[in-house]
PDB file of C-alpha atoms and ligand atoms in Angstrom:
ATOM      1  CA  UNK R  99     -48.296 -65.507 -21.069  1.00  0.00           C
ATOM      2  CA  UNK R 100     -49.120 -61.849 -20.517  1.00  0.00           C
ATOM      3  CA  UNK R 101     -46.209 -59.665 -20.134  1.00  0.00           C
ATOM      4  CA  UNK R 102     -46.469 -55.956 -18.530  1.00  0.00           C
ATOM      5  CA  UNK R 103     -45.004 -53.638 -20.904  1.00  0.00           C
ATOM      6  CA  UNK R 104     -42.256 -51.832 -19.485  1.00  0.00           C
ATOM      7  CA  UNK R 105     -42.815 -47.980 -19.394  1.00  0.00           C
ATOM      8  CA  UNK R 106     -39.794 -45.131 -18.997  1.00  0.00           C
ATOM      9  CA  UNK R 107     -42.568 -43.006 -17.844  1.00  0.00           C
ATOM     10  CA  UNK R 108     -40.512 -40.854 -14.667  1.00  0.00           C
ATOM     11  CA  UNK R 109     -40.752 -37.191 -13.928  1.00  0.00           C
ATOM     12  CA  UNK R 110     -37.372 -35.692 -13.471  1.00  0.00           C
ATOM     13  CA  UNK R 111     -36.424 -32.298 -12.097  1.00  0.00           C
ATOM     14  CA  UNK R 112     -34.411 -30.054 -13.445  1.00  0.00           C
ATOM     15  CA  UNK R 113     -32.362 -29.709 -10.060  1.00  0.00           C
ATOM     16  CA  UNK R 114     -33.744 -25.896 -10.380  1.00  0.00           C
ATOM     17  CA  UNK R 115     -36.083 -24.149  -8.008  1.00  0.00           C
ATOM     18  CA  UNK R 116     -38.543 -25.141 -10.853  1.00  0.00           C
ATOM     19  CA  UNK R 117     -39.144 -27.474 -13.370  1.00  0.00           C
ATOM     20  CA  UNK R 118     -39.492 -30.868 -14.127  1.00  0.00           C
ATOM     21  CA  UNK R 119     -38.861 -33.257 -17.450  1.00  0.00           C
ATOM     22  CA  UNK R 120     -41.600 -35.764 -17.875  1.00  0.00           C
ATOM     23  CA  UNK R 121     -39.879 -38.916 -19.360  1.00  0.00           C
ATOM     24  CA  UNK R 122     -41.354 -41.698 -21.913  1.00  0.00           C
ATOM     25  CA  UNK R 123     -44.388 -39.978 -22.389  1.00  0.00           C
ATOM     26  CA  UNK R 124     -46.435 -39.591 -25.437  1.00  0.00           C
ATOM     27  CA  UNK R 125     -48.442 -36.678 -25.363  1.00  0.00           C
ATOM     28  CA  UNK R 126     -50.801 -37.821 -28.345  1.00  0.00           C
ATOM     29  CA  UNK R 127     -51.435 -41.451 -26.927  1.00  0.00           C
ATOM     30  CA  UNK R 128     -51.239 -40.390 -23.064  1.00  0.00           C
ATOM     31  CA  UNK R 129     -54.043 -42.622 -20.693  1.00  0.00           C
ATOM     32  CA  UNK R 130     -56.134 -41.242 -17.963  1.00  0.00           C
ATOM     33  CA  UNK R 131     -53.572 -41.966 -15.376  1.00  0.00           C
ATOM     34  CA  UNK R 132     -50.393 -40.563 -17.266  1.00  0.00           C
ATOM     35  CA  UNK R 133     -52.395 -37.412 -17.576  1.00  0.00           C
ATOM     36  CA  UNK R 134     -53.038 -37.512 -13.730  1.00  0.00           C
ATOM     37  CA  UNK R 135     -49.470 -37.933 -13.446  1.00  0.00           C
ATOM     38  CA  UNK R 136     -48.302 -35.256 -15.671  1.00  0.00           C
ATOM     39  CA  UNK R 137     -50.882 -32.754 -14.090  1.00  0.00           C
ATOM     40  CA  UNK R 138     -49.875 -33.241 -10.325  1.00  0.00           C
ATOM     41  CA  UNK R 139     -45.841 -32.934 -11.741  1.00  0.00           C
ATOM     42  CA  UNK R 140     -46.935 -29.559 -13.195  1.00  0.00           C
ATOM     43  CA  UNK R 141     -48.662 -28.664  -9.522  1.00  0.00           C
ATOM     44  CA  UNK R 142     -44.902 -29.424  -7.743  1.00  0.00           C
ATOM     45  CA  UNK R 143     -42.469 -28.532 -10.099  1.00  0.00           C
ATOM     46  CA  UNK R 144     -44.991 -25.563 -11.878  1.00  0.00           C
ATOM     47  CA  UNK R 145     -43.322 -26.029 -15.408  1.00  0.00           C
ATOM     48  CA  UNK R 146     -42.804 -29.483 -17.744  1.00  0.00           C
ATOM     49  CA  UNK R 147     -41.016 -30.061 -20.414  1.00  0.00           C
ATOM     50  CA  UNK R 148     -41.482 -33.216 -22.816  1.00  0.00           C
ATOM     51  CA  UNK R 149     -38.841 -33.626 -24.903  1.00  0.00           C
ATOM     52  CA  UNK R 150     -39.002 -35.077 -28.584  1.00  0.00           C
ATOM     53  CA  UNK R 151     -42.476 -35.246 -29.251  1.00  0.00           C
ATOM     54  CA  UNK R 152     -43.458 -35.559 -32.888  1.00  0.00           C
ATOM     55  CA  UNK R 153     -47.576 -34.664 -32.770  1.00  0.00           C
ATOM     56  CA  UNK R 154     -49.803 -32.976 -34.608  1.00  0.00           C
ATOM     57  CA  UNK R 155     -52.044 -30.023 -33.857  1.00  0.00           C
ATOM     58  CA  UNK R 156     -54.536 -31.461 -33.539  1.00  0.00           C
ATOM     59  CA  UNK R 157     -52.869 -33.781 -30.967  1.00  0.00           C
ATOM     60  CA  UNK R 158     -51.609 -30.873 -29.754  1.00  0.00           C
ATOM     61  CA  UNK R 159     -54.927 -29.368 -29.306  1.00  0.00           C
ATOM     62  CA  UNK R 160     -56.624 -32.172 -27.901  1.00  0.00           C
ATOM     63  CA  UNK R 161     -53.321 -32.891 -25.294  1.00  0.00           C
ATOM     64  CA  UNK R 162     -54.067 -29.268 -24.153  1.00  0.00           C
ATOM     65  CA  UNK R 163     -58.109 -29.669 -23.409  1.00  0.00           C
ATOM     66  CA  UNK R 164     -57.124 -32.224 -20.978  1.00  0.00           C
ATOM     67  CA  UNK R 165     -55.694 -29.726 -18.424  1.00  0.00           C
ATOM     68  CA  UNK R 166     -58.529 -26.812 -18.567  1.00  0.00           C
ATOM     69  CA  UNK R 167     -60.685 -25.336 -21.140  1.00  0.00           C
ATOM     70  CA  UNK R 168     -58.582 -23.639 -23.687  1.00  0.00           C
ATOM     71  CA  UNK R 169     -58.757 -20.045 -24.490  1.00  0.00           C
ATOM     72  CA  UNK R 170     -56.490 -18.247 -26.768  1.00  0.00           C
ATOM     73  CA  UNK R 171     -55.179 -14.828 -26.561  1.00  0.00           C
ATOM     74  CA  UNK R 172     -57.785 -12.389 -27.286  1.00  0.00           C
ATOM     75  CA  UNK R 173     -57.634 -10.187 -30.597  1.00  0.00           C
ATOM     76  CA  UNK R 174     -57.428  -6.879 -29.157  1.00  0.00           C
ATOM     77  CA  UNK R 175     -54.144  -8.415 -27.812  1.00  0.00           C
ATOM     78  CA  UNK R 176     -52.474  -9.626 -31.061  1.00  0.00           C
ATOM     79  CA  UNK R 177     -50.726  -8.168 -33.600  1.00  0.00           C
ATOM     80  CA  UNK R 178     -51.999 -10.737 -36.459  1.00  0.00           C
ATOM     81  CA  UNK R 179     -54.290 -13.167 -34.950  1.00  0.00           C
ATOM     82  CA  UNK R 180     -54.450 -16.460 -37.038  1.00  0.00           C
ATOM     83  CA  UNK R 181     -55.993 -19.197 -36.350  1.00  0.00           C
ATOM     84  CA  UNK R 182     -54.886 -22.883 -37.765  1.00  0.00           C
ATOM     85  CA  UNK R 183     -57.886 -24.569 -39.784  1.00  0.00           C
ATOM     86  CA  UNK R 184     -57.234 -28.186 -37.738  1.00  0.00           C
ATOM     87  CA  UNK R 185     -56.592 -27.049 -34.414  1.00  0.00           C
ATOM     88  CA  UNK R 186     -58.034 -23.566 -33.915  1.00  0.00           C
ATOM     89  CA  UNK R 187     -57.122 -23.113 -30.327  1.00  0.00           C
ATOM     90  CA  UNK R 188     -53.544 -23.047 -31.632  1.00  0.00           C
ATOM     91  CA  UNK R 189     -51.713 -19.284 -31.661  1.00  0.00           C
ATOM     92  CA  UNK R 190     -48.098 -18.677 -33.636  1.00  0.00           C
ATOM     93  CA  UNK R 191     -45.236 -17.062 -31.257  1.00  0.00           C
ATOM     94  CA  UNK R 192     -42.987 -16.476 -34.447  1.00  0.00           C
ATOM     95  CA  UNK R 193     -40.322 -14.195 -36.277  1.00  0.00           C
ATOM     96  CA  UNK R 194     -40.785 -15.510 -39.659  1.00  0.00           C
ATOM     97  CA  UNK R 195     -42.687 -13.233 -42.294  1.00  0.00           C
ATOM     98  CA  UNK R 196     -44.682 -14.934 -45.189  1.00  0.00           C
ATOM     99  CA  UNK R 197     -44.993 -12.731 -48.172  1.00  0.00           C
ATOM    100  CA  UNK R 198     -43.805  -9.929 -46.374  1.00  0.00           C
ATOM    101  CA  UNK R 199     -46.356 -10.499 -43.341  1.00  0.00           C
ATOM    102  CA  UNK R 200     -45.629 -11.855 -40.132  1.00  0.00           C
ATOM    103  CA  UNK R 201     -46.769 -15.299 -39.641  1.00  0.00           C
ATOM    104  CA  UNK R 202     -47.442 -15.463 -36.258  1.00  0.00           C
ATOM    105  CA  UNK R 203     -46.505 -12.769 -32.980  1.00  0.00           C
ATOM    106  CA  UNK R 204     -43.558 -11.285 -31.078  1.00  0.00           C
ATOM    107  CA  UNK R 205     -40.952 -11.038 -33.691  1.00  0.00           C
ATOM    108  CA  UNK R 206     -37.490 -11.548 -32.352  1.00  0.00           C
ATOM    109  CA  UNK R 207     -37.431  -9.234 -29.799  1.00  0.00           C
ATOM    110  CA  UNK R 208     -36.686 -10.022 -25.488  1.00  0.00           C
ATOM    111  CA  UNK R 209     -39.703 -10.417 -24.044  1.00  0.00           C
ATOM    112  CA  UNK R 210     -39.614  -9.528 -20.227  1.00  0.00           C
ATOM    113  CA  UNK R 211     -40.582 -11.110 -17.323  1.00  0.00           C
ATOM    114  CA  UNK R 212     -44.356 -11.362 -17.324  1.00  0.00           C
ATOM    115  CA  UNK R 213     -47.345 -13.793 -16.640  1.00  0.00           C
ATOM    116  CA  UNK R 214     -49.733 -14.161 -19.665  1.00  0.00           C
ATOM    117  CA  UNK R 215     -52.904 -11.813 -19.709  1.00  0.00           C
ATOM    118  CA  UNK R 216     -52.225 -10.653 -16.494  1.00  0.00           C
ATOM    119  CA  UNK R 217     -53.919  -7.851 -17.619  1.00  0.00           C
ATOM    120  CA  UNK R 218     -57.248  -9.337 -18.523  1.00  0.00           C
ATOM    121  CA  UNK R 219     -60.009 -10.381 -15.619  1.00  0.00           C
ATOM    122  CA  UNK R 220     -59.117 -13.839 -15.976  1.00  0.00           C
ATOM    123  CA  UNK R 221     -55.294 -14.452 -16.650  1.00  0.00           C
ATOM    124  CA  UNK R 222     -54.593 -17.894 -18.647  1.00  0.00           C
ATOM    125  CA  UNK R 223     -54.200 -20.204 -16.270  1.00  0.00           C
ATOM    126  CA  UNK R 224     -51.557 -22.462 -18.308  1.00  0.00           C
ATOM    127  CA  UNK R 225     -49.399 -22.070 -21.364  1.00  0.00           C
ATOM    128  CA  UNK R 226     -48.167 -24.474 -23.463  1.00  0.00           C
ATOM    129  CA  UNK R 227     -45.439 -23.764 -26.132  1.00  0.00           C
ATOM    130  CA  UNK R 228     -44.554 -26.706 -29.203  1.00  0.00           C
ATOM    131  CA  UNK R 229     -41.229 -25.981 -31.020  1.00  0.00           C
ATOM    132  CA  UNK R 230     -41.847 -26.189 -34.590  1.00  0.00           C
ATOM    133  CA  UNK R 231     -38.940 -24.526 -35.396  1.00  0.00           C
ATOM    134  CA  UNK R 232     -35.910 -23.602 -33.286  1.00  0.00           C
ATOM    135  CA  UNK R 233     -33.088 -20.847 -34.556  1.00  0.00           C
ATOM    136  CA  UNK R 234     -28.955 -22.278 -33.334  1.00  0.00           C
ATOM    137  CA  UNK R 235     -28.780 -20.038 -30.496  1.00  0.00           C
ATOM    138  CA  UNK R 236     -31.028 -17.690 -28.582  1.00  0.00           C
ATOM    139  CA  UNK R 237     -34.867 -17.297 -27.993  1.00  0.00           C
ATOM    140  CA  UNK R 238     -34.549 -19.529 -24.577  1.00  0.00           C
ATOM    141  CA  UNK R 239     -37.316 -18.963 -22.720  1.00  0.00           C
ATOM    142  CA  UNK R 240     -36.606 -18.625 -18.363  1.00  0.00           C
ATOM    143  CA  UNK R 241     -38.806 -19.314 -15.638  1.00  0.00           C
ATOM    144  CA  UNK R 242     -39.402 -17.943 -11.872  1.00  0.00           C
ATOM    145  CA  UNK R 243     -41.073 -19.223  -9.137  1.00  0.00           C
ATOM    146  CA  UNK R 244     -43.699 -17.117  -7.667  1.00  0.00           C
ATOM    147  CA  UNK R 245     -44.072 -19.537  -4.658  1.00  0.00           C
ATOM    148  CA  UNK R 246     -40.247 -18.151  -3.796  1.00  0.00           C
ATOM    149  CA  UNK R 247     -40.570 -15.126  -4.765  1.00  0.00           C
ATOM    150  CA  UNK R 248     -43.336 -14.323  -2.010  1.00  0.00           C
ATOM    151  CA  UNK R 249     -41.234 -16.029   0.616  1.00  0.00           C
ATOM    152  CA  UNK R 250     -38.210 -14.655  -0.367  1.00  0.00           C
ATOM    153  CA  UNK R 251     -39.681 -11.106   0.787  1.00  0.00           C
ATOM    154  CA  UNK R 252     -38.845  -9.423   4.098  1.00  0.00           C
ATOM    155  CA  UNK R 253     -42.049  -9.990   6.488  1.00  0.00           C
ATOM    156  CA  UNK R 254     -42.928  -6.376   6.558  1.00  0.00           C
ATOM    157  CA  UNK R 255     -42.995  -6.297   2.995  1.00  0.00           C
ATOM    158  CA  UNK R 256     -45.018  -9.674   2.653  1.00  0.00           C
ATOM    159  CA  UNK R 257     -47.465  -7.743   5.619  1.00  0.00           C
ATOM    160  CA  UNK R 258     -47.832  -4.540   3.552  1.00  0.00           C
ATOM    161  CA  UNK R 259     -48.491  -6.342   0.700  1.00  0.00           C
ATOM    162  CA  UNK R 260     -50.943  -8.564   1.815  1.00  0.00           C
ATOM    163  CA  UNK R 261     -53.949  -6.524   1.705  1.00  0.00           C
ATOM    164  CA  UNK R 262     -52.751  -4.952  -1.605  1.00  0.00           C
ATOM    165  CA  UNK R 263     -53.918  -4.594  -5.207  1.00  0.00           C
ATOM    166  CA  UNK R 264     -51.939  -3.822  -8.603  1.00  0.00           C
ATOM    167  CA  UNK R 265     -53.716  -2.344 -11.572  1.00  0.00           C
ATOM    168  CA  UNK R 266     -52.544  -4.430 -14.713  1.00  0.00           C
ATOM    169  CA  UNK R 267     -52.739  -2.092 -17.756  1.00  0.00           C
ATOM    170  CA  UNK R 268     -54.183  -3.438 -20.718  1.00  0.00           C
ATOM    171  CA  UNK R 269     -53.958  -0.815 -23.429  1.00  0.00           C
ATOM    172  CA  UNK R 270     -49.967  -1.013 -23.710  1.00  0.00           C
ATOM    173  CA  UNK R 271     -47.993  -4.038 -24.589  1.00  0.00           C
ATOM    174  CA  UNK R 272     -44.538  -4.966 -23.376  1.00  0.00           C
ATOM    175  CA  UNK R 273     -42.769  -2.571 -25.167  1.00  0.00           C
ATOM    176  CA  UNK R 274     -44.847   0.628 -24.656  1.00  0.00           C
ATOM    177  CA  UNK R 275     -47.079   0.361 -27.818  1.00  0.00           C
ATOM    178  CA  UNK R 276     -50.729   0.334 -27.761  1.00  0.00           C
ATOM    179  CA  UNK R 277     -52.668  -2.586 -28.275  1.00  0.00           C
ATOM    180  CA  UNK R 278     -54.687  -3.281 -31.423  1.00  0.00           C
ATOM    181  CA  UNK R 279     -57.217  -2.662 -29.486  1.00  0.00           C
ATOM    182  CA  UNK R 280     -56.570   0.138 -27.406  1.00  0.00           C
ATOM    183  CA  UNK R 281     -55.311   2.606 -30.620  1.00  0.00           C
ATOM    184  CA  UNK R 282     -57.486   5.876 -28.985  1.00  0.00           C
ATOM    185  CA  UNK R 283     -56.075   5.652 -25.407  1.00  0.00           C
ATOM    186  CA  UNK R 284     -53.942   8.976 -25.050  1.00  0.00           C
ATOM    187  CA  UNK R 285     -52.268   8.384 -21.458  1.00  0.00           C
ATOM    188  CA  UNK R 286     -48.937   7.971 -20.381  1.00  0.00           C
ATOM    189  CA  UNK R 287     -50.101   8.093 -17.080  1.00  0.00           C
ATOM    190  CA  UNK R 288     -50.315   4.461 -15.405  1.00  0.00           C
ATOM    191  CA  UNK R 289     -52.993   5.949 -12.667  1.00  0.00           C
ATOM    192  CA  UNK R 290     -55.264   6.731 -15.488  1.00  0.00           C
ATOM    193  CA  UNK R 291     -54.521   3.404 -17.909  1.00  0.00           C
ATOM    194  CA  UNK R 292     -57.478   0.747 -18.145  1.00  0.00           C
ATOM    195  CA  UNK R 293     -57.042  -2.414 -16.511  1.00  0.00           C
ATOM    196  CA  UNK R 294     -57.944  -4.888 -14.372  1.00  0.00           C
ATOM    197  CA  UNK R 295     -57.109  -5.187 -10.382  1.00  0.00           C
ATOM    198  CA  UNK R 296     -55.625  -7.980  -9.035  1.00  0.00           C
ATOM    199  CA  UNK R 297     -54.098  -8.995  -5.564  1.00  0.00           C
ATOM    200  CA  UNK R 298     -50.025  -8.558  -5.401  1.00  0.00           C
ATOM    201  CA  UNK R 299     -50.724 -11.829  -3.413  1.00  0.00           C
ATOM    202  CA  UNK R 300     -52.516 -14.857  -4.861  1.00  0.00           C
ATOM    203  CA  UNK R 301     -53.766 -18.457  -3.698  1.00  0.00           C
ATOM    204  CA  UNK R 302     -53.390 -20.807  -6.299  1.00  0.00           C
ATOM    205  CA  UNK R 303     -56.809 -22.405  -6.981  1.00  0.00           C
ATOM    206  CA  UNK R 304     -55.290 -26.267  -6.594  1.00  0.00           C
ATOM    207  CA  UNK R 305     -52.320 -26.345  -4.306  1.00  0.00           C
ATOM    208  CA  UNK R 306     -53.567 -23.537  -1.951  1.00  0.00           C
ATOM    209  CA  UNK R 307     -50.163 -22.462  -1.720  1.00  0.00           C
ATOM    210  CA  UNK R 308     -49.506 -18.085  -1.962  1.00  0.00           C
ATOM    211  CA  UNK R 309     -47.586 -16.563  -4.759  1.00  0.00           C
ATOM    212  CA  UNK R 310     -46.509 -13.138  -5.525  1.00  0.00           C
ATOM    213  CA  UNK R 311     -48.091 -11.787  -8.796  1.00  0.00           C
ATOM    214  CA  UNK R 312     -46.952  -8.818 -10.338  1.00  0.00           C
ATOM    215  CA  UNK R 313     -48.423  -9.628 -13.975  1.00  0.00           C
ATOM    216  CA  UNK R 314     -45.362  -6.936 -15.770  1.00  0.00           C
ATOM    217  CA  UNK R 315     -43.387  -4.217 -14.768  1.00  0.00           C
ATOM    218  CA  UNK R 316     -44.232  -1.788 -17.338  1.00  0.00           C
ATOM    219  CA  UNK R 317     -47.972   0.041 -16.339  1.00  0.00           C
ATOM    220  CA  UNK R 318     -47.843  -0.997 -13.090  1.00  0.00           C
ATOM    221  CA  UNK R 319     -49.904   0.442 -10.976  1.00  0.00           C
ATOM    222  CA  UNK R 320     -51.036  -0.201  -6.670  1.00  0.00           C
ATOM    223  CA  UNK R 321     -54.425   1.629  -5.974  1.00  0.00           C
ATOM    224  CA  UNK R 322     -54.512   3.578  -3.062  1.00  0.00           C
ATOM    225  CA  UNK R 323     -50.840   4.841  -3.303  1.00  0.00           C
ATOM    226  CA  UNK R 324     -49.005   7.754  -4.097  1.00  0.00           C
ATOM    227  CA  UNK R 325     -47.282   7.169  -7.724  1.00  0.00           C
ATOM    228  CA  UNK R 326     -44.381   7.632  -5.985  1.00  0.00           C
ATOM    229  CA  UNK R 327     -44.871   4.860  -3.536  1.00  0.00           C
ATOM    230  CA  UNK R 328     -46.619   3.028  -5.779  1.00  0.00           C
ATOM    231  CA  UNK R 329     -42.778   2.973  -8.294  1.00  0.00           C
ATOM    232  CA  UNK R 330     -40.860   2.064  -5.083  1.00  0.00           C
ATOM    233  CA  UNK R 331     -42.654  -0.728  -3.909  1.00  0.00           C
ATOM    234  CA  UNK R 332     -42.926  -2.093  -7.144  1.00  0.00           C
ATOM    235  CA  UNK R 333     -39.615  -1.845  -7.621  1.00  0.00           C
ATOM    236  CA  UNK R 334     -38.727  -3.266  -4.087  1.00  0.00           C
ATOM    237  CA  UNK R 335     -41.015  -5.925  -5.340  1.00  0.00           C
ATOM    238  CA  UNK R 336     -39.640  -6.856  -8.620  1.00  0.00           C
ATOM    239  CA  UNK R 337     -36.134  -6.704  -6.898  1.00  0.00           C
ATOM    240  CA  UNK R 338     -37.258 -10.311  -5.516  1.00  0.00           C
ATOM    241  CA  UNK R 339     -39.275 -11.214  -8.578  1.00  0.00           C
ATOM    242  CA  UNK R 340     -36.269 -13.622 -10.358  1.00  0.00           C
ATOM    243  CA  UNK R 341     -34.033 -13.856  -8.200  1.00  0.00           C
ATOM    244  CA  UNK R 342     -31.253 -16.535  -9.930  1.00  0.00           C
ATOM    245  CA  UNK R 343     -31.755 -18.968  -7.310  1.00  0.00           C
ATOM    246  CA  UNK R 344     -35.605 -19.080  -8.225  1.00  0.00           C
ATOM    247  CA  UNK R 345     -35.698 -19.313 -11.804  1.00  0.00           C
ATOM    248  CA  UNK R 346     -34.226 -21.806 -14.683  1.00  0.00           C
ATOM    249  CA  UNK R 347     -34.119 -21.826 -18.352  1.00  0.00           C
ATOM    250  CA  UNK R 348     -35.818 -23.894 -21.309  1.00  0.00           C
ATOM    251  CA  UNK R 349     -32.784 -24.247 -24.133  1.00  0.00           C
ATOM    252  CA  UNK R 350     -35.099 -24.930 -26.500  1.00  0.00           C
ATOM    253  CA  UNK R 351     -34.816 -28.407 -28.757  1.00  0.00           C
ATOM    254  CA  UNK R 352     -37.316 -29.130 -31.694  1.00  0.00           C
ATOM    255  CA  UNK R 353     -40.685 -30.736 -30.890  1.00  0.00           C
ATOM    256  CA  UNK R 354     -39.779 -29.780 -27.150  1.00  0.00           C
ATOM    257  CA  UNK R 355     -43.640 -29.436 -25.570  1.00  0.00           C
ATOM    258  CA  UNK R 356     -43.579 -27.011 -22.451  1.00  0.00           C
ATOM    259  CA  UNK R 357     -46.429 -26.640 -20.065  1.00  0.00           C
ATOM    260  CA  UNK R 358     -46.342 -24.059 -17.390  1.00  0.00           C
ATOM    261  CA  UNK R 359     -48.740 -22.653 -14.915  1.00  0.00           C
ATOM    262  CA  UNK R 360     -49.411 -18.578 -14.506  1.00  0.00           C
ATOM    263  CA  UNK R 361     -50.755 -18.974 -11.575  1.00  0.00           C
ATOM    264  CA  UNK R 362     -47.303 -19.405  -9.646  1.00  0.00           C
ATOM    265  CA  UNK R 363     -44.500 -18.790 -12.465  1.00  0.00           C
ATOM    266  CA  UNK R 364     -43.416 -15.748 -14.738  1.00  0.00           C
ATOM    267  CA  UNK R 365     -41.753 -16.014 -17.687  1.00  0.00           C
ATOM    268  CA  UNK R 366     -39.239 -14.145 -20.267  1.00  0.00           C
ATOM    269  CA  UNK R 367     -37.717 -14.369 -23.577  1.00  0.00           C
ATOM    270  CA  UNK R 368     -34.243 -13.576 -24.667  1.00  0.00           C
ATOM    271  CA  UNK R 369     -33.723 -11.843 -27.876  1.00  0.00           C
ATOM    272  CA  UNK R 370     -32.728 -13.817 -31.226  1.00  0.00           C
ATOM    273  CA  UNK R 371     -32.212 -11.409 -33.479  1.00  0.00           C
ATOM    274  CA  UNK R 372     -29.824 -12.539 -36.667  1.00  0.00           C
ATOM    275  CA  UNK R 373     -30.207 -16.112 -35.120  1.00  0.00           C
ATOM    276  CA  UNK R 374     -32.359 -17.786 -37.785  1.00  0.00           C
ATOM    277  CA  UNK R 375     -36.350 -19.224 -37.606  1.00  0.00           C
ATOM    278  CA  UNK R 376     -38.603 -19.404 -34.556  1.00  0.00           C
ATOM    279  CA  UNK R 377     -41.779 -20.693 -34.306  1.00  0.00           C
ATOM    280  CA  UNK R 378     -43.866 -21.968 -31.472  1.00  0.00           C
ATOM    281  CA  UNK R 379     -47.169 -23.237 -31.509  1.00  0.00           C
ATOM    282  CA  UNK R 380     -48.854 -22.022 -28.425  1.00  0.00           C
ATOM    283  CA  UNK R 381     -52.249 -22.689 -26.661  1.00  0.00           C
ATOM    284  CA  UNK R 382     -53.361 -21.119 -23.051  1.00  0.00           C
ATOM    285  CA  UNK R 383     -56.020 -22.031 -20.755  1.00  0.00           C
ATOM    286  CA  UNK R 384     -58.712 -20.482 -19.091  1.00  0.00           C
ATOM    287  CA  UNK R 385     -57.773 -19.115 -15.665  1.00  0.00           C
ATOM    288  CA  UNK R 386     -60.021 -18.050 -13.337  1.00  0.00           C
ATOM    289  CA  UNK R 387     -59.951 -14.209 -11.619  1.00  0.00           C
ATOM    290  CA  UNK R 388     -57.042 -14.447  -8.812  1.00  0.00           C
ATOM    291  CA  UNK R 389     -57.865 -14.326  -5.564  1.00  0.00           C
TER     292      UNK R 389
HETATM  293  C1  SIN Z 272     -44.594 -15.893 -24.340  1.00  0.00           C
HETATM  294  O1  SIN Z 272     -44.158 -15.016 -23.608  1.00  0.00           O
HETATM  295  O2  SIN Z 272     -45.754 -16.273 -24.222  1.00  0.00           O
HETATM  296  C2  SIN Z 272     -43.707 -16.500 -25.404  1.00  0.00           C
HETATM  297  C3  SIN Z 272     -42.449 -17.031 -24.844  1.00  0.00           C
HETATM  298  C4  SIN Z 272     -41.487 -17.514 -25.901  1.00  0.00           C
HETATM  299  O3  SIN Z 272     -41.593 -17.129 -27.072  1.00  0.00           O
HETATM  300  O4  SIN Z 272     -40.607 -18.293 -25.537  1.00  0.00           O
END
């Protein structure tokens, strides 16, 4: 007699404004239709986690290919690019040092509130983030809803804003320091940085839904503005960005497996200094230019 085997599979939110935990899944042994599944979950609740996952990086790698071509960070982005010899897609978010070298990027440092290569023509479209290694406290990583953001605006703002553009500086990172990449550009001046132009408003490719985008705070720039107005908008802007309502926060547990979409999410790091090991095994797809 043929008996079905009984699957946990179940996607369970977080009870947040996003997020959802996708339950008795294997990412390495995942069919057609459990990939179907997992993809629309990621389209409602924008971020998954899978908990306990014990894959390689090469699984890893080949889990990621299933939801868009994969395209890591460029090098003129990254500190100490590296690239592992069976998965090569695979980047190293990490604090730990190796002979006296940094094994991977971002230290230990907050990261703030951003959406990943917002500042290139084509922002990644997804992350994905596999803890490796995961220090007692610290390093959680929080997420907000762009979707929410964008309504929670007042309607004149979401009318002025509609028609409107931000410059997304490339030659700075997060901090203020210049890129690898960028090492001759002199400017201070955010009208004058390089960078691409986006909408403040964009229509997610596959839901159709509109989300606020605002790539960073730091280099921000709207064409067309006074810098003055240009600051305050932005900042009347990022004032709705994360609101606590509209975010929630990855404690991270090892061989959690995150996948979240830049297309309608940003994202931010707390600090771990002192706190021990990190080390995340990342891969990003390709996004296409917002519109
Ligand atoms: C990132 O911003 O891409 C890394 C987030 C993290 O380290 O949790």
């Amino acid at each position: 007699m043929l008996v079905a085997e009984k699957t946990a599979f179940a996607v369970v939110p977080t009870g947040a404004a996003l997020g959802a935990t996708i339950e008795g899944f294997d990412p390495a042994r995942a069919s057609a239709a459990e990939i179907a599944t997992v993809r629309r979950a990621l389209l409602d609740h924008l971020v998954i986690r899978i908990r306990d996952t014990d894959i390689t990086d090469a699984e890893f790698e080949n889990f990621g290919k299933k939801f868009g071509t994969l395209k890591p960070s460029p090098d003129f982005t990254r500190s100490r690019p590296v690239y592992l010899q069976d998965a090569p897609n695979v980047t190293i978010i990490s604090n730990v040092t190796e002979d006296g070298k940094p094994i991977g990027e971002h230290g230990d440092g907050e990261l703030h509130w951003h959406t990943d290569l917002a500042f290139t023509d084509e922002p990644s479209a997804h992350t994905m983030l596999l803890a490796r290694e995961v220090p007692p406290i610290g390093g959680n990583t929080s997420f907000a809803n762009m979707y929410a953001a964008l309504e929670a605006l007042p309607e004149t703002t979401r009318a002025r804003i509609a028609r409107l553009t931000c410059k997304h500086q490339a030659s700075h990172n997060a901090q203020g320091g210049r890129r690898p990449g960028y090492k001759d550009i002199e400017t201070e001046d955010v009208r004058e940085m390089p960078g691409p132009i986006h909408p403040l408003v964009r229509t997610h490719p596959d839901t159709g839904r509109q989300a606020l985008f605002l790539g960073r705070r730091f280099g921000a720039y709207i064409p067309g503005l006074t810098l003055e107005k240009s600051e305050a908008l932005l900042d009347e802007l990022w004032s709705y960005a994360a609101l606590p309502e509209h975010t929630w926060t990855q404690e991270w547990r090892l061989g959690d497996l995150i996948v979240w979409d830049n297309r309608c999410t940003m994202h931010r790091r707390d600090a771990f200094t002192g706190q021990g090991r990190r080390r995340m095994h990342r891969l990003t797809t390709l996004g296409e230019r917002p519109f």
